[in-house]
mmCIF file of C-alpha atoms and ligand atoms in Angstrom:
data_model
loop_
_atom_site.group_PDB
_atom_site.id
_atom_site.type_symbol
_atom_site.label_atom_id
_atom_site.label_comp_id
_atom_site.label_asym_id
_atom_site.label_seq_id
_atom_site.Cartn_x
_atom_site.Cartn_y
_atom_site.Cartn_z
ATOM 1 C CA MET A 4 158.109 115.248 113.632
ATOM 2 C CA LYS A 5 158.125 112.560 110.922
ATOM 3 C CA ILE A 6 156.664 109.104 110.529
ATOM 4 C CA GLU A 7 159.547 106.732 111.189
ATOM 5 C CA ASP A 8 158.072 103.242 111.300
ATOM 6 C CA VAL A 9 154.910 101.507 110.072
ATOM 7 C CA GLN A 10 153.968 98.012 111.197
ATOM 8 C CA VAL A 11 151.017 95.760 110.366
ATOM 9 C CA ILE A 12 150.024 93.288 113.068
ATOM 10 C CA VAL A 13 147.644 90.487 112.125
ATOM 11 C CA SER A 14 146.470 88.582 115.178
ATOM 12 C CA SER A 15 143.649 86.275 116.148
ATOM 13 C CA PRO A 16 142.859 86.533 119.849
ATOM 14 C CA THR A 17 139.613 84.482 119.389
ATOM 15 C CA ARG A 18 138.996 86.203 116.019
ATOM 16 C CA ASN A 19 141.140 87.957 113.407
ATOM 17 C CA PHE A 20 142.142 91.615 113.644
ATOM 18 C CA VAL A 21 144.431 93.695 111.434
ATOM 19 C CA THR A 22 146.129 96.507 113.343
ATOM 20 C CA LEU A 23 148.291 99.315 111.994
ATOM 21 C CA LYS A 24 150.952 100.785 114.254
ATOM 22 C CA ILE A 25 152.661 104.035 113.264
ATOM 23 C CA ARG A 26 155.647 105.363 115.225
ATOM 24 C CA THR A 27 156.915 108.921 114.891
ATOM 25 C CA SER A 28 160.447 110.272 115.199
ATOM 26 C CA ASP A 29 159.439 111.527 118.681
ATOM 27 C CA GLY A 30 158.422 108.011 119.708
ATOM 28 C CA VAL A 31 154.659 108.665 119.656
ATOM 29 C CA ILE A 32 152.632 105.573 118.721
ATOM 30 C CA GLY A 33 149.377 105.738 116.759
ATOM 31 C CA LEU A 34 147.078 102.737 116.277
ATOM 32 C CA GLY A 35 144.536 102.063 113.536
ATOM 33 C CA ASP A 36 142.044 99.263 112.857
ATOM 34 C CA ALA A 37 142.128 97.711 109.363
ATOM 35 C CA THR A 38 140.008 94.602 109.969
ATOM 36 C CA LEU A 39 137.899 93.485 106.991
ATOM 37 C CA ASN A 40 136.102 90.348 108.124
ATOM 38 C CA GLY A 41 136.966 87.373 105.879
ATOM 39 C CA ARG A 42 139.397 89.363 103.692
ATOM 40 C CA GLU A 43 141.892 90.433 106.384
ATOM 41 C CA LEU A 44 145.109 89.532 104.570
ATOM 42 C CA ALA A 45 144.232 91.624 101.504
ATOM 43 C CA VAL A 46 144.165 94.784 103.651
ATOM 44 C CA ALA A 47 147.299 93.710 105.517
ATOM 45 C CA SER A 48 149.154 93.387 102.207
ATOM 46 C CA TYR A 49 147.793 96.719 100.933
ATOM 47 C CA LEU A 50 149.159 98.396 104.063
ATOM 48 C CA ARG A 51 152.431 96.480 104.315
ATOM 49 C CA ASP A 52 153.387 96.400 100.626
ATOM 50 C CA HIS A 53 151.957 99.649 99.277
ATOM 51 C CA ILE A 54 151.008 102.219 101.924
ATOM 52 C CA GLY A 55 153.619 101.677 104.626
ATOM 53 C CA PRO A 56 156.622 102.655 102.485
ATOM 54 C CA LEU A 57 154.799 105.814 101.283
ATOM 55 C CA LEU A 58 154.215 107.028 104.829
ATOM 56 C CA ILE A 59 157.851 107.005 105.932
ATOM 57 C CA ALA A 60 159.152 110.583 106.487
ATOM 58 C CA ARG A 61 155.692 112.169 106.081
ATOM 59 C CA ASP A 62 154.493 114.685 108.673
ATOM 60 C CA PRO A 63 151.958 112.824 110.873
ATOM 61 C CA SER A 64 150.117 116.050 111.704
ATOM 62 C CA GLN A 65 148.921 116.438 108.092
ATOM 63 C CA ILE A 66 145.909 114.151 108.342
ATOM 64 C CA GLU A 67 143.750 115.606 105.539
ATOM 65 C CA ASP A 68 146.720 115.843 103.206
ATOM 66 C CA THR A 69 147.758 112.249 103.871
ATOM 67 C CA TRP A 70 144.166 111.064 103.362
ATOM 68 C CA ASN A 71 144.019 112.729 99.938
ATOM 69 C CA TYR A 72 147.496 111.525 99.048
ATOM 70 C CA LEU A 73 146.449 107.915 99.649
ATOM 71 C CA TYR A 74 142.955 108.251 98.107
ATOM 72 C CA LYS A 75 143.653 110.358 95.016
ATOM 73 C CA GLY A 76 147.212 109.177 94.650
ATOM 74 C CA ALA A 77 146.206 105.532 94.184
ATOM 75 C CA TYR A 78 144.061 106.494 91.165
ATOM 76 C CA TRP A 79 141.902 103.372 91.888
ATOM 77 C CA ARG A 80 139.382 104.816 94.258
ATOM 78 C CA ARG A 81 137.056 103.394 96.909
ATOM 79 C CA GLY A 82 136.421 99.711 97.604
ATOM 80 C CA PRO A 83 136.481 98.066 101.042
ATOM 81 C CA VAL A 84 140.151 96.992 100.907
ATOM 82 C CA THR A 85 141.476 100.424 99.947
ATOM 83 C CA MET A 86 139.174 102.300 102.301
ATOM 84 C CA ALA A 87 139.913 100.032 105.285
ATOM 85 C CA ALA A 88 143.637 100.574 104.693
ATOM 86 C CA ILE A 89 143.221 104.364 104.454
ATOM 87 C CA ALA A 90 140.957 104.260 107.532
ATOM 88 C CA ALA A 91 143.678 102.560 109.565
ATOM 89 C CA VAL A 92 146.221 105.233 108.637
ATOM 90 C CA ASP A 93 143.677 107.954 109.404
ATOM 91 C CA MET A 94 142.795 106.549 112.841
ATOM 92 C CA ALA A 95 146.486 106.179 113.721
ATOM 93 C CA LEU A 96 147.190 109.807 112.743
ATOM 94 C CA TRP A 97 144.245 111.107 114.836
ATOM 95 C CA ASP A 98 145.546 108.965 117.709
ATOM 96 C CA ILE A 99 148.981 110.582 117.330
ATOM 97 C CA LYS A 100 147.491 114.084 117.094
ATOM 98 C CA GLY A 101 145.549 113.527 120.293
ATOM 99 C CA LYS A 102 148.573 112.178 122.131
ATOM 100 C CA VAL A 103 150.725 115.113 120.995
ATOM 101 C CA ALA A 104 148.020 117.581 122.077
ATOM 102 C CA GLY A 105 147.361 115.708 125.339
ATOM 103 C CA LEU A 106 143.645 115.519 124.448
ATOM 104 C CA PRO A 107 141.159 112.740 123.706
ATOM 105 C CA VAL A 108 140.195 112.713 120.029
ATOM 106 C CA TYR A 109 136.610 113.790 120.773
ATOM 107 C CA GLN A 110 137.992 117.097 122.059
ATOM 108 C CA LEU A 111 139.804 117.630 118.743
ATOM 109 C CA LEU A 112 136.511 116.980 116.923
ATOM 110 C CA GLY A 113 134.719 119.806 118.732
ATOM 111 C CA GLY A 114 134.172 118.411 122.218
ATOM 112 C CA ALA A 115 131.362 116.415 123.777
ATOM 113 C CA SER A 116 127.794 116.990 122.588
ATOM 114 C CA ARG A 117 126.377 114.543 125.160
ATOM 115 C CA GLU A 118 127.308 112.636 128.290
ATOM 116 C CA GLY A 119 127.576 109.246 126.584
ATOM 117 C CA CYS A 120 126.714 107.305 123.443
ATOM 118 C CA LEU A 121 123.514 105.246 123.667
ATOM 119 C CA ALA A 122 124.422 101.650 122.762
ATOM 120 C CA TYR A 123 122.378 98.777 121.412
ATOM 121 C CA THR A 124 123.365 95.158 121.488
ATOM 122 C CA HIS A 125 122.144 91.908 119.943
ATOM 123 C CA ALA A 126 119.588 89.497 121.371
ATOM 124 C CA THR A 127 119.141 86.302 119.388
ATOM 125 C CA GLY A 128 117.203 83.080 119.748
ATOM 126 C CA ALA A 129 116.392 80.041 117.669
ATOM 127 C CA ASP A 130 112.806 80.374 118.953
ATOM 128 C CA MET A 131 110.754 82.791 121.073
ATOM 129 C CA PRO A 132 111.658 81.430 124.535
ATOM 130 C CA GLU A 133 115.373 81.625 123.625
ATOM 131 C CA LEU A 134 114.985 85.132 122.222
ATOM 132 C CA ILE A 135 113.085 86.365 125.291
ATOM 133 C CA ASP A 136 115.804 84.888 127.544
ATOM 134 C CA SER A 137 118.445 86.599 125.449
ATOM 135 C CA VAL A 138 116.706 89.991 125.733
ATOM 136 C CA HIS A 139 116.466 89.523 129.511
ATOM 137 C CA ARG A 140 120.210 88.769 129.713
ATOM 138 C CA GLN A 141 121.129 91.891 127.748
ATOM 139 C CA LEU A 142 118.818 94.083 129.848
ATOM 140 C CA GLU A 143 120.447 92.696 132.997
ATOM 141 C CA LEU A 144 123.837 93.698 131.589
ATOM 142 C CA GLY A 145 122.543 97.269 131.367
ATOM 143 C CA TYR A 146 121.630 97.677 127.685
ATOM 144 C CA ARG A 147 118.760 100.042 126.953
ATOM 145 C CA ALA A 148 118.242 99.201 123.269
ATOM 146 C CA ILE A 149 118.138 95.736 121.698
ATOM 147 C CA ARG A 150 118.486 94.358 118.184
ATOM 148 C CA ALA A 151 116.283 91.250 118.092
ATOM 149 C CA GLN A 152 116.912 88.408 115.607
ATOM 150 C CA SER A 153 114.925 85.209 115.623
ATOM 151 C CA GLY A 154 115.103 81.813 114.016
ATOM 152 C CA VAL A 155 112.423 81.051 111.438
ATOM 153 C CA PRO A 156 110.372 77.840 111.727
ATOM 154 C CA GLY A 157 111.597 75.317 109.187
ATOM 155 C CA LEU A 158 115.049 76.891 108.823
ATOM 156 C CA ASP A 159 118.093 76.180 110.905
ATOM 157 C CA GLY A 160 121.228 78.222 111.182
ATOM 158 C CA VAL A 161 119.494 81.519 110.459
ATOM 159 C CA TYR A 162 121.585 84.670 110.451
ATOM 160 C CA GLY A 163 121.818 86.431 113.765
ATOM 161 C CA ILE A 164 121.883 83.334 115.944
ATOM 162 C CA GLY A 165 125.120 83.894 117.779
ATOM 163 C CA ARG A 166 127.034 81.619 120.079
ATOM 164 C CA SER A 167 125.336 80.881 123.362
ATOM 165 C CA ASP A 168 127.326 83.460 125.314
ATOM 166 C CA ASP A 169 125.988 86.263 123.044
ATOM 167 C CA VAL A 170 129.511 87.558 122.551
ATOM 168 C CA ASP A 171 130.520 86.579 119.050
ATOM 169 C CA TYR A 172 128.952 87.490 115.739
ATOM 170 C CA GLU A 173 130.025 84.591 113.557
ATOM 171 C CA PRO A 174 127.980 81.418 113.955
ATOM 172 C CA ALA A 175 130.804 79.019 113.146
ATOM 173 C CA GLY A 176 133.989 80.995 112.815
ATOM 174 C CA ARG A 177 137.060 79.295 111.503
ATOM 175 C CA GLY A 178 137.843 77.034 108.603
ATOM 176 C CA ALA A 179 139.181 76.983 105.077
ATOM 177 C CA ARG A 180 135.673 77.503 103.648
ATOM 178 C CA PRO A 181 132.641 79.490 104.800
ATOM 179 C CA SER A 182 129.774 77.680 106.485
ATOM 180 C CA GLU A 183 126.543 77.500 104.459
ATOM 181 C CA GLU A 184 123.088 78.560 105.622
ATOM 182 C CA THR A 185 119.654 78.072 104.068
ATOM 183 C CA TRP A 186 117.317 81.038 103.671
ATOM 184 C CA ASP A 187 113.618 81.267 102.787
ATOM 185 C CA THR A 188 112.279 84.808 102.428
ATOM 186 C CA SER A 189 108.587 83.816 102.406
ATOM 187 C CA ALA A 190 108.916 81.893 105.674
ATOM 188 C CA TYR A 191 110.788 84.849 107.206
ATOM 189 C CA LEU A 192 108.164 87.407 106.152
ATOM 190 C CA ARG A 193 105.347 85.227 107.539
ATOM 191 C CA HIS A 194 107.098 84.748 110.875
ATOM 192 C CA ILE A 195 108.856 87.946 111.883
ATOM 193 C CA PRO A 196 105.844 90.216 112.696
ATOM 194 C CA SER A 197 104.705 87.725 115.354
ATOM 195 C CA VAL A 198 108.194 87.878 116.907
ATOM 196 C CA PHE A 199 107.880 91.618 117.511
ATOM 197 C CA GLU A 200 104.277 91.296 118.668
ATOM 198 C CA GLN A 201 105.450 88.851 121.356
ATOM 199 C CA LEU A 202 108.446 91.030 122.290
ATOM 200 C CA ARG A 203 106.169 94.043 122.762
ATOM 201 C CA ASN A 204 103.756 91.960 124.859
ATOM 202 C CA GLN A 205 106.686 90.766 126.985
ATOM 203 C CA PHE A 206 108.771 93.926 127.323
ATOM 204 C CA GLY A 207 106.283 96.770 126.771
ATOM 205 C CA HIS A 208 106.381 99.578 124.248
ATOM 206 C CA GLU A 209 109.170 101.759 125.640
ATOM 207 C CA LEU A 210 112.171 99.500 124.989
ATOM 208 C CA PRO A 211 113.894 100.545 121.741
ATOM 209 C CA LEU A 212 113.874 97.453 119.492
ATOM 210 C CA LEU A 213 115.859 97.130 116.253
ATOM 211 C CA HIS A 214 115.825 94.490 113.543
ATOM 212 C CA ASP A 215 118.204 93.609 110.698
ATOM 213 C CA ALA A 216 117.044 92.022 107.409
ATOM 214 C CA HIS A 217 120.663 91.770 106.204
ATOM 215 C CA HIS A 218 120.124 92.923 102.617
ATOM 216 C CA ARG A 219 117.956 89.880 101.849
ATOM 217 C CA LEU A 220 114.728 91.408 100.524
ATOM 218 C CA THR A 221 113.439 92.892 97.294
ATOM 219 C CA PRO A 222 112.012 96.441 97.548
ATOM 220 C CA GLN A 223 108.461 95.039 97.475
ATOM 221 C CA GLN A 224 109.229 92.518 100.215
ATOM 222 C CA ALA A 225 110.933 95.221 102.276
ATOM 223 C CA ALA A 226 107.931 97.549 101.916
ATOM 224 C CA ARG A 227 105.626 94.761 103.107
ATOM 225 C CA LEU A 228 107.870 93.994 106.098
ATOM 226 C CA GLY A 229 108.021 97.668 107.039
ATOM 227 C CA LYS A 230 104.217 97.942 106.996
ATOM 228 C CA ASP A 231 103.792 94.698 108.938
ATOM 229 C CA LEU A 232 106.207 95.889 111.656
ATOM 230 C CA GLU A 233 104.811 99.428 112.021
ATOM 231 C CA PRO A 234 102.498 98.523 114.946
ATOM 232 C CA TYR A 235 105.557 97.474 116.989
ATOM 233 C CA ASP A 236 107.257 100.870 116.779
ATOM 234 C CA LEU A 237 110.815 99.770 115.953
ATOM 235 C CA PHE A 238 113.778 102.091 116.559
ATOM 236 C CA TRP A 239 114.899 101.029 113.082
ATOM 237 C CA LEU A 240 114.654 98.374 110.403
ATOM 238 C CA GLU A 241 118.139 97.739 109.020
ATOM 239 C CA ASP A 242 119.586 96.689 105.674
ATOM 240 C CA VAL A 243 116.315 95.703 104.034
ATOM 241 C CA THR A 244 117.611 95.626 100.443
ATOM 242 C CA PRO A 245 121.071 95.117 98.905
ATOM 243 C CA ALA A 246 123.019 98.251 99.780
ATOM 244 C CA GLU A 247 124.621 98.788 96.378
ATOM 245 C CA ASN A 248 121.271 99.927 94.927
ATOM 246 C CA PRO A 249 120.203 103.011 96.900
ATOM 247 C CA SER A 250 117.208 103.742 94.651
ATOM 248 C CA ALA A 251 115.539 100.525 95.922
ATOM 249 C CA LEU A 252 114.741 102.403 99.115
ATOM 250 C CA ARG A 253 112.551 104.873 97.202
ATOM 251 C CA LEU A 254 109.907 102.191 96.803
ATOM 252 C CA VAL A 255 110.254 101.097 100.439
ATOM 253 C CA ARG A 256 109.945 104.678 101.647
ATOM 254 C CA GLN A 257 106.739 105.239 99.675
ATOM 255 C CA HIS A 258 104.979 102.445 101.552
ATOM 256 C CA THR A 259 106.111 102.561 105.161
ATOM 257 C CA THR A 260 106.934 105.040 107.909
ATOM 258 C CA ILE A 261 109.220 102.582 109.710
ATOM 259 C CA PRO A 262 112.650 104.206 110.334
ATOM 260 C CA LEU A 263 115.244 102.787 107.924
ATOM 261 C CA ALA A 264 118.967 102.255 108.545
ATOM 262 C CA ILE A 265 121.641 101.148 106.086
ATOM 263 C CA GLY A 266 125.332 101.590 105.348
ATOM 264 C CA GLU A 267 127.520 98.995 107.090
ATOM 265 C CA VAL A 268 128.986 97.913 103.740
ATOM 266 C CA PHE A 269 129.430 101.484 102.471
ATOM 267 C CA ASN A 270 132.955 102.767 102.055
ATOM 268 C CA SER A 271 132.482 106.221 100.584
ATOM 269 C CA ILE A 272 130.279 109.292 100.850
ATOM 270 C CA TRP A 273 129.171 108.504 97.295
ATOM 271 C CA ASP A 274 127.483 105.311 98.520
ATOM 272 C CA ALA A 275 125.349 107.417 100.859
ATOM 273 C CA GLU A 276 124.858 110.611 98.841
ATOM 274 C CA LEU A 277 121.549 109.770 97.115
ATOM 275 C CA LEU A 278 120.090 108.197 100.263
ATOM 276 C CA LEU A 279 120.864 111.321 102.267
ATOM 277 C CA ARG A 280 119.877 113.914 99.683
ATOM 278 C CA GLU A 281 116.534 112.230 98.987
ATOM 279 C CA GLN A 282 115.997 111.500 102.692
ATOM 280 C CA LEU A 283 115.409 107.810 102.026
ATOM 281 C CA ILE A 284 116.922 106.701 105.350
ATOM 282 C CA ASP A 285 116.820 107.791 108.980
ATOM 283 C CA PHE A 286 120.153 106.353 110.171
ATOM 284 C CA ILE A 287 123.508 106.054 108.390
ATOM 285 C CA ARG A 288 125.444 102.986 109.529
ATOM 286 C CA CYS A 289 128.869 103.159 107.914
ATOM 287 C CA ALA A 290 131.761 101.918 110.041
ATOM 288 C CA ILE A 291 134.767 104.178 110.643
ATOM 289 C CA VAL A 292 137.052 101.257 109.744
ATOM 290 C CA HIS A 293 135.426 100.499 106.373
ATOM 291 C CA ALA A 294 134.698 104.016 105.162
ATOM 292 C CA GLY A 295 138.032 105.786 105.175
ATOM 293 C CA GLY A 296 138.416 106.597 108.862
ATOM 294 C CA ILE A 297 137.460 109.585 110.987
ATOM 295 C CA THR A 298 138.338 112.125 108.281
ATOM 296 C CA HIS A 299 135.965 110.688 105.677
ATOM 297 C CA VAL A 300 133.136 109.468 107.914
ATOM 298 C CA ARG A 301 132.996 112.912 109.505
ATOM 299 C CA LYS A 302 132.073 114.280 106.071
ATOM 300 C CA ILE A 303 129.364 111.627 105.635
ATOM 301 C CA TRP A 304 127.932 112.440 109.054
ATOM 302 C CA SER A 305 128.004 116.189 108.356
ATOM 303 C CA MET A 306 126.082 115.653 105.128
ATOM 304 C CA ALA A 307 123.618 113.440 107.023
ATOM 305 C CA GLU A 308 123.104 116.184 109.601
ATOM 306 C CA LEU A 309 121.785 118.516 106.873
ATOM 307 C CA TYR A 310 118.982 116.041 106.181
ATOM 308 C CA GLN A 311 118.126 115.112 109.796
ATOM 309 C CA VAL A 312 119.676 111.666 109.330
ATOM 310 C CA ARG A 313 121.275 110.379 112.510
ATOM 311 C CA THR A 314 124.243 108.065 112.942
ATOM 312 C CA GLY A 315 124.119 104.395 113.931
ATOM 313 C CA SER A 316 127.663 103.218 113.531
ATOM 314 C CA HIS A 317 128.326 99.560 112.691
ATOM 315 C CA GLY A 318 130.011 97.942 115.697
ATOM 316 C CA PRO A 319 129.993 94.138 115.776
ATOM 317 C CA SER A 320 132.849 92.178 117.343
ATOM 318 C CA ASP A 321 134.798 92.128 114.052
ATOM 319 C CA VAL A 322 135.401 95.869 114.509
ATOM 320 C CA SER A 323 138.435 95.920 116.807
ATOM 321 C CA PRO A 324 138.490 97.995 120.002
ATOM 322 C CA ILE A 325 140.480 100.615 118.031
ATOM 323 C CA GLY A 326 137.676 100.963 115.466
ATOM 324 C CA LEU A 327 135.077 101.064 118.228
ATOM 325 C CA ALA A 328 137.040 103.747 120.102
ATOM 326 C CA ALA A 329 137.181 105.875 116.939
ATOM 327 C CA ALA A 330 133.394 105.548 116.562
ATOM 328 C CA LEU A 331 132.874 106.584 120.198
ATOM 329 C CA HIS A 332 135.058 109.701 119.937
ATOM 330 C CA MET A 333 133.082 110.685 116.836
ATOM 331 C CA GLY A 334 129.755 109.719 118.396
ATOM 332 C CA LEU A 335 130.325 111.718 121.561
ATOM 333 C CA SER A 336 131.014 114.863 119.557
ATOM 334 C CA ALA A 337 128.669 114.566 116.533
ATOM 335 C CA PRO A 338 125.520 116.714 116.780
ATOM 336 C CA ASN A 339 123.489 114.076 114.898
ATOM 337 C CA PHE A 340 124.625 110.988 116.802
ATOM 338 C CA GLY A 341 121.826 108.421 117.021
ATOM 339 C CA ILE A 342 122.981 105.141 118.534
ATOM 340 C CA GLN A 343 126.098 102.913 118.575
ATOM 341 C CA GLU A 344 126.063 99.162 117.887
ATOM 342 C CA HIS A 345 127.976 97.308 120.577
ATOM 343 C CA MET A 346 128.874 93.636 120.856
ATOM 344 C CA ARG A 347 131.145 92.889 123.737
ATOM 345 C CA HIS A 348 134.508 91.484 122.729
ATOM 346 C CA GLN A 349 135.856 88.306 124.277
ATOM 347 C CA PRO A 350 137.927 89.007 127.454
ATOM 348 C CA LEU A 351 141.147 88.041 125.603
ATOM 349 C CA VAL A 352 140.475 90.740 122.982
ATOM 350 C CA ASP A 353 140.094 93.323 125.744
ATOM 351 C CA GLU A 354 143.456 92.149 127.152
ATOM 352 C CA VAL A 355 145.225 92.542 123.805
ATOM 353 C CA PHE A 356 143.608 95.944 123.174
ATOM 354 C CA ARG A 357 143.447 97.713 126.537
ATOM 355 C CA HIS A 358 140.928 100.502 126.201
ATOM 356 C CA ALA A 359 139.850 103.654 127.972
ATOM 357 C CA TYR A 360 136.277 103.412 126.693
ATOM 358 C CA ARG A 361 133.707 102.097 129.118
ATOM 359 C CA PHE A 362 130.138 100.822 129.136
ATOM 360 C CA ASP A 363 127.929 102.078 131.902
ATOM 361 C CA ASP A 364 124.152 101.770 132.282
ATOM 362 C CA GLY A 365 123.425 101.504 128.559
ATOM 363 C CA TYR A 366 125.883 104.161 127.420
ATOM 364 C CA LEU A 367 129.406 104.000 126.027
ATOM 365 C CA HIS A 368 131.991 106.706 126.709
ATOM 366 C CA PRO A 369 135.371 106.895 124.907
ATOM 367 C CA GLY A 370 137.233 107.929 128.074
ATOM 368 C CA ASP A 371 139.604 110.862 128.513
ATOM 369 C CA GLU A 372 143.014 109.409 127.711
ATOM 370 C CA PRO A 373 144.921 111.366 125.042
ATOM 371 C CA GLY A 374 144.315 110.070 121.507
ATOM 372 C CA LEU A 375 141.935 107.169 120.945
ATOM 373 C CA GLY A 376 142.690 105.645 124.351
ATOM 374 C CA ILE A 377 143.867 102.215 123.190
ATOM 375 C CA SER A 378 147.133 100.436 123.958
ATOM 376 C CA LEU A 379 148.153 97.252 122.176
ATOM 377 C CA ASP A 380 149.802 94.351 124.019
ATOM 378 C CA GLU A 381 151.876 93.306 121.030
ATOM 379 C CA GLU A 382 153.579 90.416 122.764
ATOM 380 C CA LEU A 383 150.216 88.908 123.697
ATOM 381 C CA ALA A 384 148.792 89.574 120.215
ATOM 382 C CA THR A 385 151.610 87.697 118.476
ATOM 383 C CA ARG A 386 150.836 84.593 120.530
ATOM 384 C CA TYR A 387 147.617 84.310 118.493
ATOM 385 C CA PRO A 388 148.479 84.203 114.780
ATOM 386 C CA TYR A 389 145.977 84.627 111.929
ATOM 387 C CA GLU A 390 143.530 81.779 111.343
ATOM 388 C CA CYS A 391 141.560 81.416 108.135
ATOM 389 C CA ALA A 392 137.904 82.355 108.791
ATOM 390 C CA TYR A 393 134.998 83.502 106.658
ATOM 391 C CA LEU A 394 131.533 84.898 107.122
ATOM 392 C CA PRO A 395 128.833 82.370 106.160
ATOM 393 C CA VAL A 396 127.275 82.045 102.718
ATOM 394 C CA ALA A 397 123.470 81.827 102.327
ATOM 395 C CA HIS A 398 121.493 79.914 99.722
ATOM 396 C CA LEU A 399 117.783 79.431 98.993
ATOM 397 C CA PRO A 400 116.141 76.022 99.571
ATOM 398 C CA ASP A 401 116.781 75.126 95.907
ATOM 399 C CA GLY A 402 120.490 75.886 96.219
ATOM 400 C CA THR A 403 120.564 79.358 94.627
ATOM 401 C CA VAL A 404 123.150 81.622 96.262
ATOM 402 C CA HIS A 405 121.435 84.478 98.129
ATOM 403 C CA ASP A 406 122.565 87.578 100.058
ATOM 404 C CA TRP A 407 124.003 86.783 103.472
HETATM 405 MG MG1 MG B 503 123.279 94.979 109.292
#
């Protein structure tokens, strides 16, 4: 069996997705997610112009070999564009291998280690009443773990305030330029402990609560936040400092016992190596789609397992159902699975990407269809062409650009 055709499909059924479709000489189709939010067309070009032609006539069963061919063969290693493109190829080849074997991918990865993958979703509110309402809505939908993000008095348009239906991640969405948000770290640090105090008073101490600081703090500020939130027993505190400096978490770790999670912008095991070896984090959050696919993330997770670090895979709505399915097959089988982020996609997205995975009573299961369990309605997808859209940009009250 050989790879006979490689197609890149860029579509925007409510938001942009880049999808790789590989067809073999036996007519088996493999799908991969290559969506890089706000930089979608760069990955599409990388796949269409550079990787696609190299895949023709290769043996689709040689997943490791193809991964190394694309990674080492490019000479220019790592980076989100390259690693998202390689991830898409990798997912598509695992999908093909599963379909050929007649087995869901989680069976190829060693079989199920649990009955389902515990999911958490987002609750957001501009103020406390809105946030409490949002938590209630998510609990009614069956979620058993909640990431809580709150507006900060004096600031509007704070990160984490989603659209009113709690479905989409991006506050504004489309346009030729990103929207701009104002950020004030001091106001945030003064406010956020009272948010979790009120959530604990309202919902009790058993509900797993998570919080994301979105890389906006210095190590000293992060250490203070961790200490201030300790009484509220968070499941994790996420992305406290900019992720490209892993040693920042040494200082944070020295001052707080709050569980730390990071990694959604990582794209290689080398981004995580120091954090894992020095046990500076408790959860590794890299996304299958941005870190080289199943083949590479499996190595990151295996290294994490040695150090009792559990997984908490990135899974907002800009990860397509293909990327989410890959995370669920890995999560069901990994011994050190921790939790899976889950934001429901818009109904139209679920029509374009029909999926075998299911959400039931707080848990996600990848389903038992052969491969990843996703089929693409290409005709429907092409009715929604790419639309320019960016993630927001944040600046401080004096106009200085800050981490978003
Ligand atoms: Mg985050």
